[in-house]
Coordinates of C-alpha atoms in Angstrom, one line a residue:
Chain N
M1 CA -4.7 12.9 -21.0
F2 CA -4.6 11.4 -17.6
A3 CA -6.7 9.4 -15.0
L4 CA -6.6 9.3 -11.4
I5 CA -7.9 6.1 -9.9
D6 CA -8.7 6.8 -6.2
C7 CA -10.1 3.8 -4.0
N8 CA -12.9 4.9 -1.9
N9 CA -12.2 4.6 2.0
F10 CA -9.7 2.0 0.7
F11 CA -8.8 0.1 4.2
V12 CA -12.4 0.1 5.0
S13 CA -13.4 -1.1 1.7
C14 CA -10.8 -4.0 1.9
E15 CA -12.5 -5.0 5.3
R16 CA -16.0 -5.0 3.9
L17 CA -14.9 -7.2 0.8
F18 CA -14.9 -10.0 3.2
R19 CA -17.6 -8.6 5.5
P20 CA -20.4 -7.4 3.2
D21 CA -22.9 -7.4 6.3
L22 CA -20.8 -4.2 7.1
E23 CA -22.1 -2.2 4.2
G24 CA -24.1 0.8 5.4
R25 CA -22.7 0.4 9.1
P26 CA -20.1 2.9 10.2
V27 CA -16.7 1.2 10.1
V28 CA -13.2 2.6 11.1
V29 CA -9.7 1.2 10.8
L30 CA -7.1 2.0 13.3
S31 CA -3.4 2.7 12.7
S32 CA -0.7 0.2 13.8
N33 CA -1.2 -0.2 17.8
D34 CA -4.8 0.8 17.5
G35 CA -3.7 4.5 17.8
C36 CA -5.9 6.6 15.6
V37 CA -8.4 6.3 12.6
V38 CA -6.7 5.9 9.4
S39 CA -9.7 5.0 7.3
R40 CA -13.5 5.6 7.8
S41 CA -16.4 4.7 6.1
N42 CA -18.9 7.5 4.8
E43 CA -21.2 6.6 7.8
A44 CA -18.6 7.0 10.2
R45 CA -17.6 10.4 8.8
T46 CA -21.2 11.4 9.1
L47 CA -20.9 10.9 12.7
G48 CA -18.1 13.5 12.9
I49 CA -15.4 11.1 13.5
P50 CA -12.3 13.0 12.1
M51 CA -9.3 11.3 9.9
G52 CA -6.6 10.8 12.6
A53 CA -9.1 10.8 15.6
P54 CA -7.3 9.2 18.7
A55 CA -9.0 6.0 19.3
F56 CA -9.0 6.4 23.0
K57 CA -10.8 9.8 22.8
Y58 CA -13.4 8.3 20.8
R59 CA -14.3 4.9 22.6
Q60 CA -17.5 6.3 24.0
V61 CA -18.7 7.4 20.4
F62 CA -17.7 4.4 19.0
K63 CA -19.6 2.4 21.6
A64 CA -22.8 4.4 21.5
Q65 CA -23.2 4.6 17.7
G66 CA -22.2 1.0 17.2
V67 CA -19.0 1.9 15.2
V68 CA -17.2 -1.5 14.0
Q69 CA -13.5 -0.8 14.5
F70 CA -10.6 -2.7 12.8
S71 CA -6.9 -2.9 13.7
G72 CA -4.9 -2.3 10.6
N73 CA -4.3 -5.5 8.7
F74 CA -1.6 -4.0 6.2
E75 CA -1.2 -7.3 4.9
L76 CA -4.5 -7.7 3.3
Y77 CA -4.5 -4.0 2.2
G78 CA -1.0 -4.3 0.7
D79 CA -2.3 -7.6 -1.3
I80 CA -5.5 -5.6 -2.5
S81 CA -3.5 -2.9 -3.7
Q82 CA -1.2 -5.2 -5.8
R83 CA -4.3 -6.6 -7.3
I84 CA -5.5 -3.4 -8.4
T85 CA -2.2 -2.3 -9.7
H86 CA -1.9 -5.6 -11.7
L87 CA -5.4 -4.9 -13.3
L88 CA -4.6 -1.2 -14.1
T89 CA -1.3 -2.2 -15.6
A90 CA -2.9 -4.7 -17.8
I91 CA -5.0 -1.8 -19.2
T92 CA -1.9 0.3 -19.6
P93 CA 1.8 -0.2 -18.6
R94 CA 1.8 3.7 -18.1
T95 CA 0.6 3.6 -14.8
E96 CA 2.1 5.2 -11.7
V97 CA 1.4 3.9 -8.4
Y98 CA 1.1 7.0 -6.4
S99 CA 0.1 5.7 -3.2
V100 CA -1.5 2.5 -1.8
D101 CA -4.9 3.6 -2.9
E102 CA -4.1 6.0 -5.8
S103 CA -2.8 5.5 -9.3
F104 CA -2.1 7.8 -12.2
L105 CA -2.7 6.4 -15.7
D106 CA -1.4 8.2 -18.9
L107 CA -4.0 7.6 -21.6
S108 CA -2.2 9.2 -24.4
Q109 CA -1.4 5.8 -25.8
L110 CA -4.9 4.5 -25.7
A111 CA -7.5 4.7 -28.3
I112 CA -10.6 5.9 -26.1
A113 CA -13.7 7.0 -27.9
D114 CA -15.6 8.3 -25.0
Y115 CA -13.6 9.1 -21.6
Q116 CA -16.7 8.9 -19.4
T117 CA -17.9 5.7 -20.6
W118 CA -14.3 4.3 -20.5
G119 CA -14.0 5.6 -16.8
G120 CA -17.3 3.9 -16.0
A121 CA -16.0 0.6 -17.3
V122 CA -12.6 0.6 -15.4
R123 CA -14.7 1.5 -12.4
Q124 CA -17.0 -1.5 -12.8
R125 CA -14.2 -3.8 -13.7
L126 CA -12.3 -2.9 -10.4
L127 CA -15.6 -3.1 -8.3
R128 CA -16.5 -6.4 -9.8
E129 CA -13.3 -8.3 -10.3
V130 CA -11.2 -7.0 -7.3
G131 CA -14.4 -5.8 -5.1
I132 CA -13.2 -2.1 -4.5
P133 CA -15.1 0.8 -5.3
V134 CA -13.1 3.7 -6.9
S135 CA -13.7 7.2 -7.9
I136 CA -12.1 8.2 -11.2
G137 CA -11.1 11.8 -12.5
L138 CA -10.3 12.3 -16.1
A139 CA -8.4 15.3 -17.4
G140 CA -5.5 16.8 -19.4
T141 CA -3.1 17.2 -16.6
K142 CA -2.5 15.3 -13.3
T143 CA -3.6 18.3 -11.0
L144 CA -7.1 18.4 -12.8
S145 CA -7.5 14.6 -12.8
K146 CA -6.8 14.8 -9.0
L147 CA -9.3 17.5 -8.6
A148 CA -11.9 15.7 -10.7
S149 CA -11.6 12.6 -8.6
E150 CA -12.1 14.4 -5.4
H151 CA -15.3 15.6 -6.7
A152 CA -16.0 12.1 -8.3
K153 CA -15.8 10.9 -4.6
R154 CA -17.8 13.5 -2.8
D155 CA -20.7 14.2 -5.4
S156 CA -23.2 11.3 -5.1
G157 CA -24.7 12.2 -8.4
S158 CA -21.4 11.7 -10.3
S159 CA -21.4 7.8 -10.8
G160 CA -17.9 8.0 -9.5
V161 CA -16.5 9.4 -12.8
I162 CA -16.0 12.9 -13.8
D163 CA -14.4 13.6 -17.2
L164 CA -13.0 17.2 -17.6
I165 CA -11.8 16.5 -21.0
N166 CA -15.1 16.5 -22.9
T167 CA -16.7 19.0 -21.0
T168 CA -17.7 22.8 -21.4
P169 CA -15.5 25.5 -20.2
A170 CA -18.4 26.5 -17.9
T171 CA -18.7 23.1 -16.3
R172 CA -14.8 22.9 -15.7
A173 CA -14.9 26.4 -14.1
A174 CA -17.9 25.3 -11.9
Y175 CA -15.7 22.3 -10.7
L176 CA -12.7 24.7 -10.0
L177 CA -14.9 27.0 -8.2
N178 CA -16.0 24.4 -5.8
T179 CA -12.5 23.3 -4.9
P180 CA -11.2 25.2 -2.0
V181 CA -7.4 25.9 -2.4
K182 CA -6.4 23.4 0.4
D183 CA -7.8 20.7 -1.7
I184 CA -5.8 21.4 -4.7
W185 CA -2.7 18.9 -5.4
G186 CA 0.5 20.6 -4.4
V187 CA -1.1 23.2 -1.9
G188 CA 0.3 22.1 1.4
R189 CA -0.4 23.3 4.8
R190 CA 1.8 26.3 4.2
L191 CA 0.8 27.6 0.9
G192 CA -3.1 27.5 1.5
P193 CA -2.9 30.3 4.1
R194 CA -0.7 32.3 1.9
L195 CA -3.0 32.0 -1.3
R196 CA -5.9 32.9 1.0
A197 CA -3.9 35.9 2.1
Q198 CA -3.8 37.0 -1.5
G199 CA -7.6 36.6 -1.8
V200 CA -7.4 33.3 -3.6
H201 CA -9.8 30.9 -1.9
D202 CA -10.7 28.5 -4.8
A203 CA -9.0 26.6 -7.6
L204 CA -10.6 28.8 -10.2
G205 CA -9.1 31.8 -8.5
L206 CA -5.7 30.0 -8.7
S207 CA -6.1 29.2 -12.3
R208 CA -6.5 32.9 -13.1
M209 CA -3.7 34.2 -11.1
P210 CA -0.9 35.7 -13.5
P211 CA 1.9 33.1 -13.8
R212 CA 4.5 35.7 -12.9
L213 CA 2.8 36.6 -9.5
A214 CA 2.2 32.6 -9.0
G215 CA 6.0 32.4 -9.5
Q216 CA 7.0 35.2 -7.2
L217 CA 4.7 33.6 -4.4
M218 CA 5.3 29.9 -5.0
G219 CA 8.4 29.7 -7.3
V220 CA 8.3 27.3 -10.2
H221 CA 6.1 25.0 -8.3
G222 CA 3.3 27.5 -8.3
R223 CA 3.6 28.6 -12.1
Q224 CA 3.4 24.8 -12.8
M225 CA 0.2 24.5 -10.6
V226 CA -1.4 27.5 -12.4
A227 CA -0.4 26.1 -15.9
E228 CA -1.8 22.8 -14.7
L229 CA -5.3 24.1 -13.5
N230 CA -5.4 25.7 -17.0
G231 CA -4.9 22.4 -18.8
T232 CA -1.2 22.6 -19.8
P233 CA 0.6 19.7 -18.5
C234 CA 3.8 20.2 -16.4
H235 CA 3.9 16.9 -14.6
R236 CA 4.5 13.6 -16.1
L237 CA 4.1 10.0 -14.9
E238 CA 6.7 9.3 -12.5
P239 CA 8.6 6.2 -13.4
F240 CA 8.4 3.0 -11.1
G241 CA 11.3 2.9 -8.7
K242 CA 11.8 6.5 -8.2
V243 CA 14.9 7.0 -5.9
R244 CA 13.6 7.6 -2.3
Q245 CA 14.8 10.5 -0.4
T246 CA 14.0 9.4 3.2
I247 CA 13.0 6.1 5.1
M248 CA 10.9 6.4 8.1
H249 CA 9.6 3.8 10.5
G250 CA 7.7 4.2 13.6
R251 CA 5.7 2.5 16.2
M252 CA 3.9 3.3 19.5
F253 CA 4.7 1.2 22.5
G254 CA 2.1 -1.3 23.5
E255 CA 2.0 0.8 26.7
D256 CA 3.8 4.0 27.7
T257 CA 7.2 3.1 29.2
R258 CA 10.1 4.4 31.2
Q259 CA 12.2 1.3 30.8
F260 CA 15.3 2.1 28.5
P261 CA 15.5 -1.7 27.6
V262 CA 12.0 -1.4 25.8
I263 CA 13.2 1.9 23.8
E264 CA 16.4 0.2 22.9
A265 CA 14.7 -2.9 21.4
A266 CA 12.3 -0.6 19.7
I267 CA 14.9 1.4 18.1
A268 CA 17.0 -1.8 17.1
S269 CA 14.0 -3.5 15.7
L270 CA 12.9 -0.1 13.5
T271 CA 16.5 0.4 12.6
A272 CA 16.6 -3.2 11.3
R273 CA 13.6 -2.9 9.1
A274 CA 14.7 0.4 7.7
A275 CA 18.3 -0.7 7.2
A276 CA 16.8 -3.9 5.2
H277 CA 14.7 -1.3 2.9
L278 CA 17.8 0.6 2.3
R279 CA 19.7 -2.7 1.1
A280 CA 16.8 -3.8 -1.0
D281 CA 17.0 -0.5 -3.0
H282 CA 20.9 -0.7 -3.2
L283 CA 21.0 2.7 -1.0
L284 CA 23.2 4.0 1.9
A285 CA 22.3 6.6 4.4
R286 CA 24.4 9.5 5.1
S287 CA 22.4 10.7 8.3
A288 CA 20.1 9.1 10.7
A289 CA 17.7 10.4 13.3
F290 CA 15.5 9.2 15.9
Y291 CA 12.6 10.7 17.8
L292 CA 11.2 9.8 21.2
R293 CA 7.9 11.2 22.3
T294 CA 5.4 11.1 25.0
N295 CA 1.8 10.9 24.4
R296 CA 0.6 14.3 22.6
H297 CA -2.7 14.0 24.2
K298 CA -1.6 14.0 27.8
P299 CA -0.1 17.1 29.6
G300 CA 3.7 17.6 29.5
Y301 CA 4.1 16.4 26.0
R302 CA 7.8 16.1 25.1
L303 CA 9.7 15.2 22.0
V304 CA 13.4 14.4 22.0
S305 CA 15.4 13.6 19.0
R306 CA 19.0 13.5 17.9
H307 CA 20.5 13.7 14.2
L308 CA 23.6 11.7 13.4
D309 CA 25.9 11.8 10.5
F310 CA 28.2 9.1 9.2
T311 CA 31.3 9.9 7.6
T312 CA 31.0 7.0 5.4
P313 CA 27.4 6.2 4.3
T314 CA 26.1 3.1 5.4
A315 CA 23.2 0.3 5.3
D316 CA 24.8 -1.6 8.1
T317 CA 22.4 -2.5 10.7
G318 CA 24.9 -3.1 13.2
S319 CA 26.5 0.4 12.9
L320 CA 23.2 2.3 12.6
T321 CA 21.9 0.4 15.7
G322 CA 24.8 1.2 17.8
R323 CA 24.9 4.9 17.0
L324 CA 21.3 5.5 17.5
V325 CA 20.9 3.4 20.6
E326 CA 23.9 5.3 22.2
A327 CA 22.5 8.5 21.4
A328 CA 19.3 7.6 22.5
G329 CA 20.8 6.4 25.8
A330 CA 22.2 10.0 26.3
V331 CA 18.9 11.7 26.1
F332 CA 16.7 9.2 27.7
N333 CA 14.9 10.4 30.9
P334 CA 13.8 7.9 33.2
S335 CA 10.9 10.1 34.5
L336 CA 9.1 10.4 31.2
D337 CA 6.4 8.1 30.0
Y338 CA 7.6 7.4 26.4
H339 CA 4.7 6.8 23.8
K340 CA 6.2 6.5 20.4
A341 CA 9.7 6.0 18.9
D342 CA 10.6 6.9 15.2
I343 CA 13.7 6.1 13.1
L344 CA 14.6 8.3 10.1
L345 CA 17.3 7.5 7.6
Y346 CA 18.1 10.2 5.1
G347 CA 20.7 11.8 2.7
L348 CA 20.3 8.7 0.9
V349 CA 22.8 7.7 -1.8
S350 CA 23.1 4.8 -4.4
E351 CA 25.6 2.2 -3.3
H352 CA 27.2 2.4 -6.8
S353 CA 27.6 6.1 -6.9
L354 CA 29.6 5.8 -3.7
Q355 CA 32.1 3.2 -5.0
T356 CA 33.1 5.5 -7.9
D357 CA 33.7 8.3 -5.3
L358 CA 37.3 8.6 -5.4
F359 CA 37.5 11.5 -2.8
N360 CA 35.6 9.3 -0.2
N361 CA 38.2 8.1 2.1
L362 CA 36.2 4.8 2.5
D363 CA 37.6 1.7 3.4
L364 CA 36.2 -0.4 0.5
A365 CA 37.2 -3.8 1.6
E366 CA 35.7 -3.5 5.0
S367 CA 32.5 -2.1 3.3
E368 CA 32.3 -4.9 1.0
A369 CA 32.7 -7.4 3.6
S370 CA 29.8 -5.7 5.7
Q371 CA 27.6 -5.7 2.6
T372 CA 28.4 -9.4 1.7
R373 CA 27.5 -10.3 5.3
L374 CA 24.3 -8.2 5.3
R375 CA 23.2 -9.6 1.9
A376 CA 23.2 -12.9 3.5
F377 CA 21.5 -11.7 6.5
D378 CA 18.6 -10.3 4.2
A379 CA 18.5 -13.4 2.1
I380 CA 17.9 -15.6 5.2
N381 CA 15.0 -13.2 6.4
D382 CA 13.5 -13.1 3.1
R383 CA 13.4 -16.9 3.0
Y384 CA 12.3 -17.8 6.6
G385 CA 10.6 -14.9 7.8
R386 CA 11.6 -11.3 8.6
R387 CA 12.8 -11.8 12.1
T388 CA 14.9 -15.2 11.6
I389 CA 18.0 -13.6 12.1
R390 CA 18.3 -10.3 14.2
Y391 CA 20.6 -8.2 16.3
A392 CA 20.5 -9.1 20.1
A393 CA 19.2 -5.6 20.9
E394 CA 16.2 -6.3 19.0
D395 CA 14.9 -8.6 21.4
L396 CA 11.2 -8.4 22.0
S397 CA 10.0 -7.2 25.2
A398 CA 6.5 -7.8 26.1
A399 CA 5.7 -4.0 25.9
W400 CA 6.9 -3.5 22.5
Q401 CA 4.7 -6.2 21.2
P402 CA 2.2 -4.2 19.0
Q403 CA -1.6 -4.3 19.8
H404 CA -4.0 -5.1 17.3
R405 CA -7.0 -6.2 19.1
H406 CA -9.5 -5.9 16.5
R407 CA -7.4 -7.4 13.4
S408 CA -9.2 -9.2 10.7
P409 CA -7.8 -12.4 9.4
H410 CA -5.1 -12.3 6.8
Y411 CA -7.8 -13.6 4.4
T412 CA -5.4 -13.3 1.3
T413 CA -2.1 -13.7 2.7
A414 CA -2.1 -16.6 5.4
W415 CA -3.2 -20.2 4.6
D416 CA -4.7 -20.5 8.1
D417 CA -6.7 -17.3 7.7
I418 CA -8.4 -17.8 4.3
P419 CA -12.1 -17.4 4.6
T420 CA -14.6 -20.2 5.1
A421 CA -17.4 -21.0 2.7
R422 CA -20.1 -23.2 4.1
I423 CA -22.0 -25.8 2.1
I424 CA -25.7 -25.7 3.6
Q425 CA -28.2 -28.4 2.6
Chain B
M1 CA 35.8 -20.8 -22.0
D2 CA 33.1 -20.2 -24.6
E3 CA 35.4 -17.6 -26.3
S4 CA 38.1 -19.9 -26.8
L5 CA 35.8 -22.7 -28.2
G6 CA 34.5 -20.2 -30.6
A7 CA 38.1 -19.0 -31.7
M8 CA 39.0 -22.6 -32.4
A9 CA 35.8 -23.1 -34.6
D10 CA 36.4 -20.3 -36.7
G11 CA 39.9 -21.3 -37.4
D12 CA 39.1 -24.8 -38.1
G13 CA 36.1 -23.9 -40.3
V14 CA 34.2 -26.5 -38.0
S15 CA 31.0 -25.7 -36.2
V16 CA 31.4 -26.4 -32.5
H17 CA 28.3 -25.9 -30.2
S18 CA 29.3 -24.5 -27.0
G19 CA 26.5 -26.2 -25.3
F20 CA 22.5 -26.4 -25.1
P21 CA 21.4 -23.0 -24.7
N22 CA 19.6 -22.8 -21.4
P23 CA 16.0 -21.8 -22.1
A24 CA 15.6 -20.9 -18.5
L25 CA 17.7 -17.7 -19.3
D26 CA 14.7 -16.5 -21.5
R27 CA 12.1 -16.7 -19.0
R28 CA 13.6 -14.6 -16.2
G29 CA 10.2 -12.6 -16.3
Q30 CA 8.5 -15.6 -14.9
G31 CA 10.9 -16.4 -12.1
G32 CA 13.3 -17.9 -14.3
R33 CA 11.6 -21.4 -13.3
L34 CA 11.0 -24.2 -16.0
A35 CA 8.9 -26.3 -13.9
L36 CA 5.1 -26.2 -14.3
D37 CA 3.4 -23.6 -12.1
L38 CA 0.1 -24.7 -10.5
N39 CA -1.0 -21.0 -10.5
Q40 CA -0.9 -21.3 -14.4
L41 CA -3.5 -24.1 -14.3
L42 CA -5.7 -22.6 -11.5
V43 CA -5.5 -18.8 -11.5
K44 CA -6.4 -17.5 -14.9
H45 CA -7.1 -14.0 -13.4
P46 CA -4.8 -13.1 -10.5
S47 CA -6.1 -10.0 -9.6
S48 CA -9.7 -11.2 -9.1
T49 CA -8.9 -14.9 -7.6
Y50 CA -9.6 -15.4 -3.8
L51 CA -9.2 -18.8 -2.0
F52 CA -11.8 -20.1 0.4
R53 CA -11.8 -23.1 2.9
V54 CA -14.9 -25.4 2.2
A55 CA -16.8 -26.3 5.4
G56 CA -19.5 -28.9 5.4
H57 CA -20.0 -32.6 4.2
H58 CA -23.2 -32.5 2.2
W59 CA -21.5 -32.4 -1.3
S60 CA -19.1 -35.3 -0.7
D61 CA -21.0 -37.2 -3.4
Q62 CA -20.1 -34.5 -5.8
G63 CA -16.5 -34.4 -5.0
I64 CA -16.4 -31.5 -2.8
Y65 CA -15.2 -32.3 0.6
D66 CA -15.0 -30.4 4.0
G67 CA -11.5 -28.9 4.0
D68 CA -11.0 -28.3 0.4
V69 CA -9.6 -25.1 -1.0
A70 CA -11.8 -23.4 -3.4
V71 CA -10.8 -21.1 -6.0
I72 CA -13.1 -18.2 -6.7
D73 CA -12.7 -16.1 -9.8
R74 CA -14.9 -12.6 -9.6
A75 CA -14.0 -11.8 -13.0
R76 CA -16.1 -14.9 -14.5
A77 CA -20.1 -14.5 -15.3
A78 CA -21.7 -17.1 -13.5
R79 CA -23.6 -19.8 -15.6
P80 CA -26.4 -21.6 -14.0
A81 CA -24.7 -24.7 -13.6
D82 CA -21.8 -23.0 -11.7
I83 CA -21.0 -23.3 -8.1
V84 CA -20.8 -19.6 -6.6
I85 CA -20.2 -17.9 -3.3
V86 CA -23.0 -15.9 -2.0
W87 CA -23.2 -14.0 1.4
R88 CA -26.0 -14.9 3.7
P89 CA -26.6 -13.7 7.2
E90 CA -24.9 -16.8 8.5
G91 CA -21.6 -16.0 6.4
S92 CA -20.4 -17.1 2.9
T93 CA -21.9 -20.1 1.5
L94 CA -21.4 -22.2 -1.5
C95 CA -24.5 -22.7 -3.7
R96 CA -25.4 -23.8 -7.3
R97 CA -26.0 -20.5 -9.4
R98 CA -29.5 -21.8 -10.4
Q99 CA -30.7 -22.1 -6.8
L100 CA -30.1 -18.6 -5.7
T101 CA -33.2 -16.5 -4.6
A102 CA -33.7 -12.9 -5.6
E103 CA -31.7 -11.4 -2.9
D104 CA -28.7 -13.3 -3.1
E105 CA -25.9 -11.6 -4.8
V106 CA -23.1 -13.5 -6.4
W107 CA -19.7 -12.7 -4.8
G108 CA -17.5 -15.1 -6.9
V109 CA -17.6 -18.2 -9.3
V110 CA -15.9 -21.5 -7.9
T111 CA -13.5 -22.5 -10.8
A112 CA -11.9 -25.4 -9.1
T113 CA -11.6 -27.0 -5.7
I114 CA -8.3 -28.4 -4.4
H115 CA -8.4 -31.6 -2.3
Q116 CA -5.3 -32.8 -0.4
Y117 CA -5.2 -36.3 0.6
V118 CA -2.2 -36.1 3.0

């Protein structure tokens, strides 16, 4: 048995925890650099503000409708997310943190008399103790628990918990019928149209697809989806520390730029962060890429990218930055207004697997010296702040400073920002 | 070195302690530190504890001073004599639980205040 715990409008709920006066008012949280809407309250949704809406296009709407906007306060959201994980892990160690606002729990080791009551109690604890409202889906498979949680979130009559374990087949079928294929866990943008072309429009239709046809259409993944919708678990809890496949970091420029030094600084800074993540996970990258784009919402949109392979996998900030900046210089066009830079590291391998790879003509001595140096680099930055030591190319130019005009205080992560409690006579 | 001592001990039939075992090695889960941790004293429930800065001088006679740090636990049920945080239109305020009005909702219970002299 599984539970999916899904935080409602998570970033907005974190902001409202310290601003209860915003209950009932339309609230949006914007991505880094105030680019687009990444979380919205139900009131903002009712106003027709879509997820991902570019903030500059909706300025008028925000103003006219009194929408309260926040710049992303990701320190706050990260801390609240950890509190929720902490509380859930105390309920059962069989917890999978699926994303910043969703966790799967494997309930098979717990003695639960009534799932609906249990779900209600967990929901109440998170609301009271951490201060965040959640929706909970309970079912025999991960796919069904995700489906149930989506309904728990949307149906105002559901009290935030939907149990598909102790329920009649007819009720379960009704939930499946009311779930469009695009909302099923594992149906991406590509599979959705393919299923609709087969006349499958909802989860009930998909659950009735013969496994063989599902296999032909969508491979093993499709067969598993059909089985999971019918209550046969195929997916278990993913253990902590699953090996990453890629690391991606991106940022929009404070304002669009034609200056190569600004782009160089951005690439260096993003690469430094990505490489630090690699080293923290004891990984090396075989390949790296950068993406430079102009503003998608302005005419003449351009995206350039280059992919680079390293003969020796590396986590060295210096060599990664050097190669990426050089390649960016080769494609840089001074007549374009660059809006955003992204860095991707992929082809990740464990640094341990590399050391036993006899066929790799790797200069081990050099590689070890580089790793020792970088570990010292990371240790100093861990201790004194992320940017204490950095490569010169990372030098901050004014345009590269991210904008966060509407950021709330770091209520729980900075001493200078903790909220004030007034004593009134 | 431990091994050579062990071998000697066996050979001579004498018990030799190779040193006082370091208890810190058994406490790696807690950061490997032996020293007292103030969190242990002040934070019973880490996931539900929030810190606020006290503003106002009216309660100095009760030992709560302007600038103190208040430790708030949202997991505790408020008893009448407890100091609690409530949200009023003017912002978050400290009150005695028994003095609340009907529309006040308790945000959390103050379990400690920290006063720093220097």
